[in-house]
Amino acid sequence: MGWASELLVAVSWLCVVGCARGIGANWGTQASHPLPPSTVVQMLKDNGIQKAKLFDADDRVLSALVNSGIQVMVGIPNDMLASLASDHKAAERWVAKNVSDYVHDGVDIRFVAVGNEPFLETYNGSFLQTTYPALQNIQAALDAAGLSNRVRATVPLNADVYESVTGKPSDGDFRSNIHDLMLSIVTFLSDNGAPFTANIYPFISLYEDPNFPVDYAFFDGYSSPIVDGAITYTNVFDANHDTLVAALQRNGFGNVSIIVGEIGWPTDGNMNANQQLAQRFNKGFMSHVSSGNGTPLRPGPIDAYLFSLVDEDEKSIQPGNFERHWGVFAYDGSPKYELDLRSTTAEAAAAAATNSSSLVGAKNIKYLERKWCVLKPSVSLDDAEIAPSVSYACENADCSSLGYKTTCSDLDAQGNISYAFNSYYQKNDQDNRACGFSGLATVTEEDPSTSTCKFDIMIDAEAAESWKARTLTQLNLLWCIVLPVIVTFV
């Protein structure tokens, strides 16, 4: 670009980054009984969260953000990349419908997230040919719509797109099999004043490697830090982040800004996923953000979005059962633990002075009736119908809290069965037909929860009706489908 074009990009980017620094939140909607969007917006405000990252362009969500003062990153799912890559008119239509109209109505959209971790190695290259063209077409459509001075297109990428062969951050570079593609994308981001968005998950490092040092995942010290020249790394976040910084510097893009698109810690579904470790991690990360110190290779404010705001009981558990438990709030908007989300020292001090440093939960939540579906006490555990019934319930509801060292690992065999039955019953809005299971189950008004395992009652959400219409049609198939047993009873 010539100097005039470079100046235009710099000036326009200053307009874009005149936005809320510090912590934002990922707002996912893969829930059977989602909180009303207006309730979630109020939760964001009550907790001082000024930025929200979305995974699609849901009209109900975006409409709730009108004139909210919350800055928005709106998302494009991976399955749309091919059509947007091949047809610039399709990109223009998408921008007109999902960006321009809402900006005109008062939604403060700052970024468009083109895809979500499209280069994950587990995708086997499915999106390698479509992500970059889709990014180009979306940014061109934003420019054509007159939004170039306020909205930028970026691609949220998993941290596996960069690596260090020595393990030292200073040796960071982009993954060898996508190196040229990454340089094309980074060049485009740089030319358009857009940020590099990376999702960094210390929990996944611990989950995937049984020998990973636990304390290195947190921010309160590690006895065997990584020494990289004159720099000492005592936590994996700084090391991972600076591996990206080094990769950018190595390829001539040291000035490209970085957004941490996702970072967090789950509270269930794995032996290392619990409320104590999640609180430890998120408190440490918030202190890190509030300090304003940044990382050794990128001093200054950290721009990040916590993953995630609220639990989602319909997320895929293919990566692990913990996928449904990333929220700092439970499915009903109740706080899981003490945490201050104010991202500056001044904000935190002000909150402490007013005793308002705790998470603020959802207000005026309506629940279904106080009743649960459980295994009849008279039923023998040897009954041949139990295994297929539990398997069906778990396949069509959520049993991710059952398992080794999870919140419900203290349940006996009868408790495991009852938990599965109740999950299915609640997900079907307590419809009596959903507590049949060939006569094995019964409805009770006595709470079967234990000190560590909560048998949930779903919220009474408008969205539940559409889900019920879709799922109750499966009831007639219940006893003619036998699925593999997925819960082991003890």
Coordinates of N, CA and C in Angstrom, one line a residue, residues 23 37-51 68-70 309 329 333 335 339-343 347 351 354-365:
I23 N -11.7 -7.2 29.6 CA -12.4 -8.5 29.4 C -13.7 -8.4 28.7
P37 N -32.5 -13.4 25.8 CA -31.4 -12.5 25.5 C -31.4 -11.2 26.3
S38 N -32.6 -10.7 26.6 CA -32.6 -9.4 27.4 C -32.0 -9.7 28.8
T39 N -32.2 -10.8 29.3 CA -31.7 -11.2 30.6 C -30.1 -11.3 30.6
V40 N -29.6 -11.9 29.5 CA -28.2 -12.0 29.3 C -27.5 -10.6 29.2
V41 N -28.2 -9.8 28.4 CA -27.6 -8.4 28.2 C -27.5 -7.7 29.6
Q42 N -28.5 -7.9 30.4 CA -28.5 -7.2 31.7 C -27.4 -7.9 32.6
M43 N -27.2 -9.2 32.4 CA -26.1 -9.8 33.2 C -24.7 -9.2 32.7
L44 N -24.6 -9.0 31.4 CA -23.3 -8.4 30.9 C -23.1 -7.0 31.6
K45 N -24.2 -6.2 31.6 CA -24.1 -4.9 32.2 C -23.8 -4.9 33.7
D46 N -24.5 -5.8 34.4 CA -24.4 -5.9 35.8 C -23.0 -6.3 36.3
N47 N -22.3 -7.0 35.4 CA -21.0 -7.5 35.7 C -19.9 -6.7 35.1
G48 N -20.2 -5.6 34.5 CA -19.2 -4.7 33.9 C -18.5 -5.2 32.7
I49 N -19.2 -6.2 32.0 CA -18.7 -6.7 30.7 C -19.1 -5.8 29.6
Q50 N -18.2 -5.2 28.9 CA -18.5 -4.3 27.8 C -18.4 -4.8 26.4
K51 N -18.0 -6.1 26.3 CA -17.8 -6.7 25.0 C -18.4 -8.1 25.0
S68 N -27.4 -1.0 23.7 CA -27.0 -1.6 25.0 C -25.6 -1.0 25.5
G69 N -24.9 -0.4 24.6 CA -23.6 0.1 24.9 C -22.5 -1.0 25.0
I70 N -22.9 -2.3 24.6 CA -22.0 -3.4 24.6 C -21.4 -3.6 23.2
L309 N -19.7 -17.3 29.1 CA -20.6 -16.7 30.0 C -21.5 -17.7 30.8
F329 N -21.3 -18.8 34.7 CA -22.6 -18.9 35.3 C -23.2 -20.2 34.8
G333 N -28.2 -18.9 34.8 CA -27.6 -17.6 35.1 C -27.2 -17.4 36.5
P335 N -24.4 -17.6 39.5 CA -23.0 -17.6 39.6 C -22.5 -19.0 40.2
L339 N -16.1 -14.2 41.7 CA -15.2 -13.7 40.7 C -15.6 -12.3 40.4
D340 N -14.5 -11.5 40.2 CA -14.7 -10.1 39.9 C -14.3 -9.9 38.4
L341 N -15.3 -9.6 37.5 CA -15.0 -9.4 36.1 C -14.6 -8.0 35.7
R342 N -14.5 -7.1 36.6 CA -14.0 -5.8 36.3 C -12.6 -5.8 35.9
S343 N -12.3 -5.3 34.8 CA -11.0 -5.6 34.1 C -9.9 -4.5 34.4
E347 N -11.6 -0.1 38.4 CA -12.9 -0.7 38.5 C -13.0 -1.6 39.6
A351 N -15.4 -1.4 42.9 CA -16.3 -2.5 43.2 C -16.1 -3.0 44.7
T354 N -17.7 -0.8 47.2 CA -19.2 -0.8 47.3 C -19.7 -2.3 47.6
N355 N -18.7 -3.2 47.9 CA -19.0 -4.6 48.2 C -19.7 -5.2 47.0
S356 N -19.3 -4.9 45.8 CA -20.0 -5.4 44.6 C -19.0 -6.2 43.7
S357 N -18.1 -6.9 44.4 CA -17.1 -7.6 43.6 C -17.4 -9.0 43.2
S358 N -18.6 -9.5 43.6 CA -19.1 -10.8 43.2 C -19.8 -10.8 41.9
L359 N -19.9 -11.9 41.3 CA -20.7 -12.1 40.1 C -22.1 -11.8 40.4
V360 N -22.8 -11.1 39.4 CA -24.2 -10.8 39.6 C -25.0 -11.7 38.6
G361 N -25.8 -12.5 39.2 CA -26.6 -13.5 38.4 C -27.8 -12.9 37.7
A362 N -28.4 -13.8 36.9 CA -29.6 -13.4 36.2 C -30.8 -13.1 37.2
K363 N -31.6 -12.2 36.8 CA -32.7 -11.8 37.7 C -34.0 -12.3 37.1
N364 N -35.0 -12.5 38.0 CA -36.4 -12.9 37.7 C -36.5 -14.1 36.8
I365 N -35.7 -15.1 37.1 CA -35.7 -16.4 36.4 C -36.9 -17.2 36.9

